[in-house]
């Protein structure tokens, strides 16, 4: 008797797609996830990073964890950077393995701004758009800390920061990446500039919405200059909520204008984090993605709360070109194969997300014949 393996290869997630000049064999994207495994000296990617990303090379595209563009950007323990020669060498080993296994990988560029802490910066104050405490909790080597009132960035600080992003994009190309993604979500530096509650400036980088988004637009231009063609993505979270962040109509209207302006840039894609699903297991809100799909003509990656069925649905509806997955990729390094073979997904252990070491990082196996096959 011959046993056959059931597949569902006609699903939208498994169709090839082009995101700018990135050619993907499928539309299952590994979302960026901070995992805090760069525990050695100099925040250098190590052999575990190579193993971790190599195991996930079947993704249509891997987007790495947020990576520091400079020492001044640091705001979380044990996160790798891309500003030193040792870090570039560590990332080169990662990209070589991913490419040898047929994958594509871009580096996410990160700066925490005012959400950093003096514990990360040798006692110096973090810098932000204005001297306003973001009222967040920040993770330091000594444990969680409340944020402090930052110093306001000078024009020289801003220009230096743009230059750091430019250098980071050059370093990413030297390290063998296929492109970069600008981290512009959550409560971090770029969203701080976009936020009128945190950006009280009256110069060219504040005031009206066009001024508040100027930093991001300059960073996009700086990063794009390092690449031939469209190999820069931007990740946004207009629906992010926290004490200083709201998803009210004023905020969403500001993001409308930002997304429309980004549509004029030579981007590979826009990576949009939608609102949280209404309840655990509920489908993501299509209207949230439709709002920005109308404003952005380029490729769009949808994120937040998707599974296999809902990912297929948002692509089939024409609201996204690809879907990114974070939590599912923690415990399912072969996520694309599990989708293709209609297999159950394994669950990750949140207690090991940021603990360092191999446990919960490189010890999740690929599925085997007969594991979780739906009947």
mmCIF file of C-alpha atoms in Angstrom:
data_model
loop_
_atom_site.group_PDB
_atom_site.id
_atom_site.type_symbol
_atom_site.label_atom_id
_atom_site.label_comp_id
_atom_site.label_asym_id
_atom_site.label_seq_id
_atom_site.Cartn_x
_atom_site.Cartn_y
_atom_site.Cartn_z
ATOM 1 C CA UNK A 1 0.000 0.000 0.000
ATOM 2 C CA UNK A 2 1.306 3.441 -0.935
ATOM 3 C CA UNK A 3 0.824 6.249 1.580
ATOM 4 C CA UNK A 4 0.540 9.743 0.151
ATOM 5 C CA UNK A 5 0.961 13.089 1.845
ATOM 6 C CA UNK A 6 -1.902 15.541 1.417
ATOM 7 C CA UNK A 7 -0.879 19.015 0.297
ATOM 8 C CA UNK A 8 -2.744 22.253 -0.346
ATOM 9 C CA UNK A 9 -0.337 23.906 -2.737
ATOM 10 C CA UNK A 10 -2.920 26.097 -4.422
ATOM 11 C CA UNK A 11 -3.296 28.392 -1.406
ATOM 12 C CA UNK A 12 -2.410 32.089 -1.925
ATOM 13 C CA UNK A 13 0.318 32.046 0.746
ATOM 14 C CA UNK A 14 2.336 29.582 -1.353
ATOM 15 C CA UNK A 15 2.298 31.609 -4.559
ATOM 16 C CA UNK A 16 5.464 33.478 -5.587
ATOM 17 C CA UNK A 17 5.548 37.259 -5.386
ATOM 18 C CA UNK A 18 7.887 40.187 -6.036
ATOM 19 C CA UNK A 19 8.375 42.777 -3.302
ATOM 20 C CA UNK A 20 10.266 45.494 -5.105
ATOM 21 C CA UNK A 21 13.437 43.765 -6.286
ATOM 22 C CA UNK A 22 13.004 40.916 -3.808
ATOM 23 C CA UNK A 23 11.710 37.796 -5.554
ATOM 24 C CA UNK A 24 9.963 35.446 -3.109
ATOM 25 C CA UNK A 25 8.947 31.835 -3.816
ATOM 26 C CA UNK A 26 6.068 32.139 -1.319
ATOM 27 C CA UNK A 27 4.284 34.850 0.658
ATOM 28 C CA UNK A 28 4.991 33.556 4.163
ATOM 29 C CA UNK A 29 7.275 36.118 5.803
ATOM 30 C CA UNK A 30 9.133 35.637 9.069
ATOM 31 C CA UNK A 31 8.432 38.780 11.093
ATOM 32 C CA UNK A 32 11.187 40.435 13.147
ATOM 33 C CA UNK A 33 11.381 39.154 16.717
ATOM 34 C CA UNK A 34 13.680 40.287 19.507
ATOM 35 C CA UNK A 35 15.120 37.127 21.081
ATOM 36 C CA UNK A 36 18.073 38.533 23.118
ATOM 37 C CA UNK A 37 20.685 35.893 22.222
ATOM 38 C CA UNK A 38 23.700 38.127 21.495
ATOM 39 C CA UNK A 39 25.107 37.637 24.980
ATOM 40 C CA UNK A 40 28.794 37.797 24.120
ATOM 41 C CA UNK A 41 31.109 40.771 24.055
ATOM 42 C CA UNK A 42 30.337 43.388 21.427
ATOM 43 C CA UNK A 43 26.732 42.288 20.701
ATOM 44 C CA UNK A 44 27.938 40.084 17.835
ATOM 45 C CA UNK A 45 25.624 37.521 16.173
ATOM 46 C CA UNK A 46 26.833 34.062 17.134
ATOM 47 C CA UNK A 47 26.506 30.448 16.008
ATOM 48 C CA UNK A 48 23.029 30.193 17.510
ATOM 49 C CA UNK A 49 21.831 33.059 15.292
ATOM 50 C CA UNK A 50 23.188 31.213 12.268
ATOM 51 C CA UNK A 51 21.346 28.051 13.287
ATOM 52 C CA UNK A 52 18.124 29.891 14.186
ATOM 53 C CA UNK A 53 17.797 31.780 10.904
ATOM 54 C CA UNK A 54 19.106 28.897 8.809
ATOM 55 C CA UNK A 55 16.356 26.627 10.131
ATOM 56 C CA UNK A 56 13.786 29.150 8.870
ATOM 57 C CA UNK A 57 15.216 29.630 5.378
ATOM 58 C CA UNK A 58 12.056 28.174 3.852
ATOM 59 C CA UNK A 59 10.254 31.453 4.532
ATOM 60 C CA UNK A 60 9.530 33.531 1.469
ATOM 61 C CA UNK A 61 11.453 36.261 3.296
ATOM 62 C CA UNK A 62 13.163 36.430 6.689
ATOM 63 C CA UNK A 63 13.166 39.798 8.430
ATOM 64 C CA UNK A 64 15.698 39.703 11.253
ATOM 65 C CA UNK A 65 15.237 40.951 14.757
ATOM 66 C CA UNK A 66 15.675 44.685 15.184
ATOM 67 C CA UNK A 67 19.409 45.435 15.063
ATOM 68 C CA UNK A 68 21.199 48.465 16.522
ATOM 69 C CA UNK A 69 22.403 51.041 14.021
ATOM 70 C CA UNK A 70 24.877 52.430 16.577
ATOM 71 C CA UNK A 71 25.821 52.206 20.239
ATOM 72 C CA UNK A 72 23.586 55.222 20.895
ATOM 73 C CA UNK A 73 20.585 53.262 19.590
ATOM 74 C CA UNK A 74 20.801 50.486 22.207
ATOM 75 C CA UNK A 75 17.784 49.991 24.448
ATOM 76 C CA UNK A 76 17.400 46.263 25.167
ATOM 77 C CA UNK A 77 19.856 43.659 26.508
ATOM 78 C CA UNK A 78 21.669 41.180 24.272
ATOM 79 C CA UNK A 79 20.396 42.459 20.936
ATOM 80 C CA UNK A 80 22.989 42.411 18.120
ATOM 81 C CA UNK A 81 24.189 45.464 16.247
ATOM 82 C CA UNK A 82 25.451 46.161 12.743
ATOM 83 C CA UNK A 83 27.911 48.990 13.441
ATOM 84 C CA UNK A 84 31.175 47.062 14.024
ATOM 85 C CA UNK A 85 33.337 44.855 11.836
ATOM 86 C CA UNK A 86 32.807 41.921 14.209
ATOM 87 C CA UNK A 87 29.043 42.318 13.943
ATOM 88 C CA UNK A 88 29.211 42.478 10.144
ATOM 89 C CA UNK A 89 31.241 39.257 10.168
ATOM 90 C CA UNK A 90 28.725 37.556 12.449
ATOM 91 C CA UNK A 91 25.837 38.547 10.208
ATOM 92 C CA UNK A 92 27.764 37.389 7.123
ATOM 93 C CA UNK A 93 27.800 33.869 8.544
ATOM 94 C CA UNK A 94 24.024 34.078 8.994
ATOM 95 C CA UNK A 95 23.326 35.303 5.455
ATOM 96 C CA UNK A 96 25.699 32.773 3.903
ATOM 97 C CA UNK A 97 23.807 29.899 5.529
ATOM 98 C CA UNK A 98 20.361 31.286 4.711
ATOM 99 C CA UNK A 99 21.353 31.795 1.075
ATOM 100 C CA UNK A 100 22.966 28.353 0.854
ATOM 101 C CA UNK A 101 19.626 26.922 1.978
ATOM 102 C CA UNK A 102 17.724 28.884 -0.671
ATOM 103 C CA UNK A 103 16.406 31.688 1.533
ATOM 104 C CA UNK A 104 16.187 35.465 1.365
ATOM 105 C CA UNK A 105 16.889 37.691 4.372
ATOM 106 C CA UNK A 106 16.724 41.405 5.155
ATOM 107 C CA UNK A 107 18.067 43.189 8.236
ATOM 108 C CA UNK A 108 15.790 45.316 10.379
ATOM 109 C CA UNK A 109 17.416 48.563 11.551
ATOM 110 C CA UNK A 110 16.445 49.767 15.057
ATOM 111 C CA UNK A 111 16.935 52.777 17.328
ATOM 112 C CA UNK A 112 15.069 53.021 20.652
ATOM 113 C CA UNK A 113 15.496 56.769 21.183
ATOM 114 C CA UNK A 114 13.831 58.012 24.378
ATOM 115 C CA UNK A 115 12.742 54.481 25.353
ATOM 116 C CA UNK A 116 16.356 53.590 26.128
ATOM 117 C CA UNK A 117 17.808 54.145 29.606
ATOM 118 C CA UNK A 118 21.077 55.460 31.108
ATOM 119 C CA UNK A 119 21.878 51.855 32.094
ATOM 120 C CA UNK A 120 22.354 51.092 28.393
ATOM 121 C CA UNK A 121 24.277 54.275 27.608
ATOM 122 C CA UNK A 122 27.073 54.439 30.157
ATOM 123 C CA UNK A 123 25.017 56.713 32.396
ATOM 124 C CA UNK A 124 24.126 59.209 29.657
ATOM 125 C CA UNK A 125 20.550 60.296 29.089
ATOM 126 C CA UNK A 126 18.801 58.797 26.090
ATOM 127 C CA UNK A 127 17.790 61.258 23.391
ATOM 128 C CA UNK A 128 14.409 61.808 21.783
ATOM 129 C CA UNK A 129 12.557 64.402 19.731
ATOM 130 C CA UNK A 130 11.752 66.472 22.845
ATOM 131 C CA UNK A 131 12.411 66.381 26.579
ATOM 132 C CA UNK A 132 9.232 64.404 27.294
ATOM 133 C CA UNK A 133 9.206 61.138 29.262
ATOM 134 C CA UNK A 134 7.533 58.469 27.074
ATOM 135 C CA UNK A 135 6.334 56.722 30.261
ATOM 136 C CA UNK A 136 7.292 53.246 29.111
ATOM 137 C CA UNK A 137 8.967 50.300 30.816
ATOM 138 C CA UNK A 138 12.398 49.571 29.406
ATOM 139 C CA UNK A 139 14.392 46.380 29.873
ATOM 140 C CA UNK A 140 17.960 46.815 31.113
ATOM 141 C CA UNK A 141 20.664 44.357 32.220
ATOM 142 C CA UNK A 142 19.519 45.054 35.789
ATOM 143 C CA UNK A 143 15.856 44.365 35.056
ATOM 144 C CA UNK A 144 12.860 46.474 34.018
ATOM 145 C CA UNK A 145 13.152 50.210 34.612
ATOM 146 C CA UNK A 146 10.862 53.158 34.121
ATOM 147 C CA UNK A 147 11.936 55.463 31.319
ATOM 148 C CA UNK A 148 13.380 58.864 32.191
ATOM 149 C CA UNK A 149 12.966 62.296 30.676
ATOM 150 C CA UNK A 150 15.318 62.284 27.673
ATOM 151 C CA UNK A 151 17.350 65.134 26.342
ATOM 152 C CA UNK A 152 16.046 66.780 23.176
ATOM 153 C CA UNK A 153 18.027 65.842 20.083
ATOM 154 C CA UNK A 154 19.878 68.689 18.433
ATOM 155 C CA UNK A 155 19.927 69.140 14.674
ATOM 156 C CA UNK A 156 23.441 67.695 14.756
ATOM 157 C CA UNK A 157 22.142 64.669 16.669
ATOM 158 C CA UNK A 158 19.461 64.134 14.042
ATOM 159 C CA UNK A 159 21.906 64.413 11.165
ATOM 160 C CA UNK A 160 24.267 62.012 12.912
ATOM 161 C CA UNK A 161 21.407 59.546 13.399
ATOM 162 C CA UNK A 162 20.479 59.658 9.713
ATOM 163 C CA UNK A 163 24.149 59.026 8.913
ATOM 164 C CA UNK A 164 24.133 56.027 11.273
ATOM 165 C CA UNK A 165 21.192 54.535 9.393
ATOM 166 C CA UNK A 166 23.020 55.139 6.113
ATOM 167 C CA UNK A 167 26.121 53.385 7.454
ATOM 168 C CA UNK A 168 24.011 50.521 8.843
ATOM 169 C CA UNK A 169 22.413 49.968 5.429
ATOM 170 C CA UNK A 170 25.879 49.884 3.833
ATOM 171 C CA UNK A 171 27.044 47.432 6.496
ATOM 172 C CA UNK A 172 23.987 45.251 5.892
ATOM 173 C CA UNK A 173 24.873 45.022 2.219
ATOM 174 C CA UNK A 174 28.477 44.171 3.132
ATOM 175 C CA UNK A 175 27.140 41.444 5.415
ATOM 176 C CA UNK A 176 25.292 39.848 2.503
ATOM 177 C CA UNK A 177 21.719 40.835 3.259
ATOM 178 C CA UNK A 178 19.181 41.136 0.456
ATOM 179 C CA UNK A 179 17.876 44.439 1.794
ATOM 180 C CA UNK A 180 16.923 46.266 4.983
ATOM 181 C CA UNK A 181 13.747 47.144 6.839
ATOM 182 C CA UNK A 182 13.365 50.413 8.760
ATOM 183 C CA UNK A 183 11.946 49.741 12.244
ATOM 184 C CA UNK A 184 9.312 52.485 12.616
ATOM 185 C CA UNK A 185 6.773 50.884 14.933
ATOM 186 C CA UNK A 186 5.970 50.735 18.629
ATOM 187 C CA UNK A 187 7.182 53.439 21.022
ATOM 188 C CA UNK A 188 10.694 53.809 19.600
ATOM 189 C CA UNK A 189 12.654 56.634 17.970
ATOM 190 C CA UNK A 190 10.855 57.087 14.659
ATOM 191 C CA UNK A 191 7.321 56.795 16.112
ATOM 192 C CA UNK A 192 8.413 59.231 18.824
ATOM 193 C CA UNK A 193 9.090 61.795 16.110
ATOM 194 C CA UNK A 194 5.743 61.023 14.464
ATOM 195 C CA UNK A 195 3.855 61.467 17.758
ATOM 196 C CA UNK A 196 2.655 65.030 18.590
ATOM 197 C CA UNK A 197 2.565 64.129 22.300
ATOM 198 C CA UNK A 198 6.290 63.347 22.304
ATOM 199 C CA UNK A 199 7.503 65.625 19.499
ATOM 200 C CA UNK A 200 7.026 69.227 20.656
ATOM 201 C CA UNK A 201 9.677 70.664 18.345
ATOM 202 C CA UNK A 202 9.209 73.890 16.410
ATOM 203 C CA UNK A 203 11.953 73.332 13.843
ATOM 204 C CA UNK A 204 11.938 71.390 10.560
ATOM 205 C CA UNK A 205 11.521 68.076 12.426
ATOM 206 C CA UNK A 206 8.403 69.025 14.392
ATOM 207 C CA UNK A 207 5.244 71.070 14.249
ATOM 208 C CA UNK A 208 2.975 69.968 11.415
ATOM 209 C CA UNK A 209 2.737 66.285 10.442
ATOM 210 C CA UNK A 210 5.051 66.827 7.470
ATOM 211 C CA UNK A 211 7.777 68.028 9.844
ATOM 212 C CA UNK A 212 7.257 65.157 12.285
ATOM 213 C CA UNK A 213 7.659 62.587 9.500
ATOM 214 C CA UNK A 214 10.752 64.249 8.041
ATOM 215 C CA UNK A 215 13.176 62.089 10.059
ATOM 216 C CA UNK A 216 11.672 58.887 8.681
ATOM 217 C CA UNK A 217 11.724 60.175 5.122
ATOM 218 C CA UNK A 218 15.396 61.158 5.439
ATOM 219 C CA UNK A 219 16.231 57.748 6.896
ATOM 220 C CA UNK A 220 14.448 56.003 4.024
ATOM 221 C CA UNK A 221 16.436 58.042 1.504
ATOM 222 C CA UNK A 222 19.696 57.342 3.354
ATOM 223 C CA UNK A 223 19.069 53.600 3.537
ATOM 224 C CA UNK A 224 17.938 53.381 -0.094
ATOM 225 C CA UNK A 225 21.167 55.010 -1.268
ATOM 226 C CA UNK A 226 23.071 51.874 -0.221
ATOM 227 C CA UNK A 227 21.157 49.612 -2.625
ATOM 228 C CA UNK A 228 20.513 49.160 -6.313
ATOM 229 C CA UNK A 229 16.778 49.079 -6.939
ATOM 230 C CA UNK A 230 13.993 48.639 -4.394
ATOM 231 C CA UNK A 231 15.417 46.786 -1.387
ATOM 232 C CA UNK A 232 14.261 48.908 1.566
ATOM 233 C CA UNK A 233 11.077 48.180 3.492
ATOM 234 C CA UNK A 234 9.377 50.197 6.241
ATOM 235 C CA UNK A 235 7.439 48.731 9.152
ATOM 236 C CA UNK A 236 4.694 50.895 10.688
ATOM 237 C CA UNK A 237 2.176 50.449 13.524
ATOM 238 C CA UNK A 238 -0.498 53.171 13.238
ATOM 239 C CA UNK A 239 -2.759 51.230 15.627
ATOM 240 C CA UNK A 240 -0.191 51.052 18.446
ATOM 241 C CA UNK A 241 -1.619 52.084 21.822
ATOM 242 C CA UNK A 242 0.204 52.949 25.060
ATOM 243 C CA UNK A 243 0.095 55.820 27.533
ATOM 244 C CA UNK A 244 1.608 58.292 25.050
ATOM 245 C CA UNK A 245 0.320 56.532 21.916
ATOM 246 C CA UNK A 246 -3.282 56.398 20.758
ATOM 247 C CA UNK A 247 -4.935 55.149 17.582
ATOM 248 C CA UNK A 248 -7.425 58.021 17.410
ATOM 249 C CA UNK A 249 -8.579 59.567 14.154
ATOM 250 C CA UNK A 250 -5.946 62.302 14.334
ATOM 251 C CA UNK A 251 -3.210 59.659 14.544
ATOM 252 C CA UNK A 252 -4.689 57.557 11.764
ATOM 253 C CA UNK A 253 -5.061 60.628 9.542
ATOM 254 C CA UNK A 254 -1.394 61.468 10.128
ATOM 255 C CA UNK A 255 -0.492 57.921 9.104
ATOM 256 C CA UNK A 256 -2.704 58.259 6.029
ATOM 257 C CA UNK A 257 -0.510 61.134 4.863
ATOM 258 C CA UNK A 258 2.680 59.285 5.805
ATOM 259 C CA UNK A 259 1.719 56.132 3.908
ATOM 260 C CA UNK A 260 0.756 58.183 0.856
ATOM 261 C CA UNK A 261 4.157 59.907 0.943
ATOM 262 C CA UNK A 262 5.961 56.584 1.366
ATOM 263 C CA UNK A 263 4.185 55.479 -1.788
ATOM 264 C CA UNK A 264 6.320 57.982 -3.681
ATOM 265 C CA UNK A 265 9.557 56.437 -2.357
ATOM 266 C CA UNK A 266 11.497 53.580 -3.997
ATOM 267 C CA UNK A 267 10.430 51.052 -1.355
ATOM 268 C CA UNK A 268 10.442 47.288 -1.695
ATOM 269 C CA UNK A 269 7.397 47.040 0.569
ATOM 270 C CA UNK A 270 5.354 48.495 3.409
ATOM 271 C CA UNK A 271 5.081 46.184 6.439
ATOM 272 C CA UNK A 272 1.933 47.093 8.351
ATOM 273 C CA UNK A 273 1.144 45.924 11.889
ATOM 274 C CA UNK A 274 -2.624 46.009 12.235
ATOM 275 C CA UNK A 275 -4.709 46.359 15.397
ATOM 276 C CA UNK A 276 -4.920 43.465 17.812
ATOM 277 C CA UNK A 277 -7.674 40.982 16.926
ATOM 278 C CA UNK A 278 -10.916 41.665 18.791
ATOM 279 C CA UNK A 279 -10.553 38.437 20.802
ATOM 280 C CA UNK A 280 -8.128 35.511 21.011
ATOM 281 C CA UNK A 281 -8.479 33.518 17.821
ATOM 282 C CA UNK A 282 -10.541 36.188 16.070
ATOM 283 C CA UNK A 283 -9.676 37.109 12.503
ATOM 284 C CA UNK A 284 -7.652 40.299 11.948
ATOM 285 C CA UNK A 285 -9.630 43.344 10.855
ATOM 286 C CA UNK A 286 -9.495 43.625 7.055
ATOM 287 C CA UNK A 287 -10.677 47.234 7.179
ATOM 288 C CA UNK A 288 -7.479 48.287 8.938
ATOM 289 C CA UNK A 289 -5.389 46.998 6.039
ATOM 290 C CA UNK A 290 -7.818 48.220 3.366
ATOM 291 C CA UNK A 291 -7.415 51.755 4.698
ATOM 292 C CA UNK A 292 -3.714 51.830 3.878
ATOM 293 C CA UNK A 293 -3.892 49.586 0.821
ATOM 294 C CA UNK A 294 -5.847 52.380 -0.874
ATOM 295 C CA UNK A 295 -3.037 54.833 -0.123
ATOM 296 C CA UNK A 296 0.015 52.726 -1.002
ATOM 297 C CA UNK A 297 0.453 51.309 -4.501
ATOM 298 C CA UNK A 298 3.495 49.187 -3.676
ATOM 299 C CA UNK A 299 3.703 45.715 -2.107
ATOM 300 C CA UNK A 300 2.182 45.416 1.355
ATOM 301 C CA UNK A 301 2.951 42.850 4.080
ATOM 302 C CA UNK A 302 0.151 42.369 6.630
ATOM 303 C CA UNK A 303 0.972 41.464 10.234
ATOM 304 C CA UNK A 304 -0.631 40.780 13.615
ATOM 305 C CA UNK A 305 -2.774 37.843 14.556
ATOM 306 C CA UNK A 306 -2.794 35.893 11.299
ATOM 307 C CA UNK A 307 -2.923 32.137 10.898
ATOM 308 C CA UNK A 308 -2.914 30.052 7.752
ATOM 309 C CA UNK A 309 -6.571 30.545 6.814
ATOM 310 C CA UNK A 310 -6.695 34.245 7.668
ATOM 311 C CA UNK A 311 -3.392 34.829 5.885
ATOM 312 C CA UNK A 312 -4.743 33.224 2.740
ATOM 313 C CA UNK A 313 -7.935 35.275 3.066
ATOM 314 C CA UNK A 314 -6.235 38.677 3.303
ATOM 315 C CA UNK A 315 -4.136 37.917 0.214
ATOM 316 C CA UNK A 316 -7.125 36.534 -1.700
ATOM 317 C CA UNK A 317 -9.054 39.723 -0.856
ATOM 318 C CA UNK A 318 -6.289 41.783 -2.479
ATOM 319 C CA UNK A 319 -5.477 43.629 0.747
ATOM 320 C CA UNK A 320 -1.916 42.319 1.118
ATOM 321 C CA UNK A 321 0.781 40.748 -1.024
ATOM 322 C CA UNK A 322 2.325 38.730 1.805
ATOM 323 C CA UNK A 323 1.705 37.993 5.484
ATOM 324 C CA UNK A 324 4.292 38.004 8.270
ATOM 325 C CA UNK A 325 4.280 35.666 11.244
ATOM 326 C CA UNK A 326 6.145 36.094 14.523
ATOM 327 C CA UNK A 327 4.839 33.784 17.260
ATOM 328 C CA UNK A 328 4.198 30.932 14.816
ATOM 329 C CA UNK A 329 7.835 31.073 13.683
ATOM 330 C CA UNK A 330 9.176 30.649 17.219
ATOM 331 C CA UNK A 331 8.160 26.982 17.495
ATOM 332 C CA UNK A 332 7.664 26.159 13.803
ATOM 333 C CA UNK A 333 10.918 26.643 11.893
ATOM 334 C CA UNK A 334 9.296 24.802 8.958
ATOM 335 C CA UNK A 335 6.167 26.970 8.975
ATOM 336 C CA UNK A 336 5.840 27.035 5.178
ATOM 337 C CA UNK A 337 5.958 23.235 5.019
ATOM 338 C CA UNK A 338 3.370 22.951 7.782
ATOM 339 C CA UNK A 339 1.045 25.277 5.870
ATOM 340 C CA UNK A 340 1.640 23.337 2.650
ATOM 341 C CA UNK A 341 1.066 19.953 4.292
ATOM 342 C CA UNK A 342 -1.891 21.148 6.389
ATOM 343 C CA UNK A 343 -0.207 20.185 9.649
ATOM 344 C CA UNK A 344 -0.954 21.421 13.133
ATOM 345 C CA UNK A 345 1.336 24.117 14.515
ATOM 346 C CA UNK A 346 3.490 23.649 17.595
ATOM 347 C CA UNK A 347 3.214 26.135 20.465
ATOM 348 C CA UNK A 348 6.195 28.082 21.757
ATOM 349 C CA UNK A 349 7.159 28.698 25.379
ATOM 350 C CA UNK A 350 6.898 32.431 26.216
ATOM 351 C CA UNK A 351 9.080 31.826 29.256
ATOM 352 C CA UNK A 352 12.085 31.291 26.968
ATOM 353 C CA UNK A 353 11.528 34.153 24.516
ATOM 354 C CA UNK A 354 14.219 36.418 26.024
ATOM 355 C CA UNK A 355 16.127 34.170 28.420
ATOM 356 C CA UNK A 356 19.239 33.527 26.328
ATOM 357 C CA UNK A 357 20.751 30.156 25.481
ATOM 358 C CA UNK A 358 19.564 27.417 23.167
ATOM 359 C CA UNK A 359 16.401 26.498 25.072
ATOM 360 C CA UNK A 360 13.379 27.831 23.261
ATOM 361 C CA UNK A 361 15.546 29.189 20.454
ATOM 362 C CA UNK A 362 17.174 26.464 18.362
ATOM 363 C CA UNK A 363 15.626 23.359 19.884
ATOM 364 C CA UNK A 364 12.225 23.395 18.161
ATOM 365 C CA UNK A 365 12.237 20.583 15.566
ATOM 366 C CA UNK A 366 10.734 20.500 12.119
ATOM 367 C CA UNK A 367 7.609 18.364 11.857
ATOM 368 C CA UNK A 368 7.938 14.723 10.887
ATOM 369 C CA UNK A 369 5.757 12.419 8.836
ATOM 370 C CA UNK A 370 2.466 11.883 10.662
ATOM 371 C CA UNK A 371 2.946 14.757 13.124
ATOM 372 C CA UNK A 372 -0.241 16.767 13.465
ATOM 373 C CA UNK A 373 -1.709 15.789 10.105
ATOM 374 C CA UNK A 374 -5.322 16.868 9.954
ATOM 375 C CA UNK A 375 -7.728 14.018 9.221
#
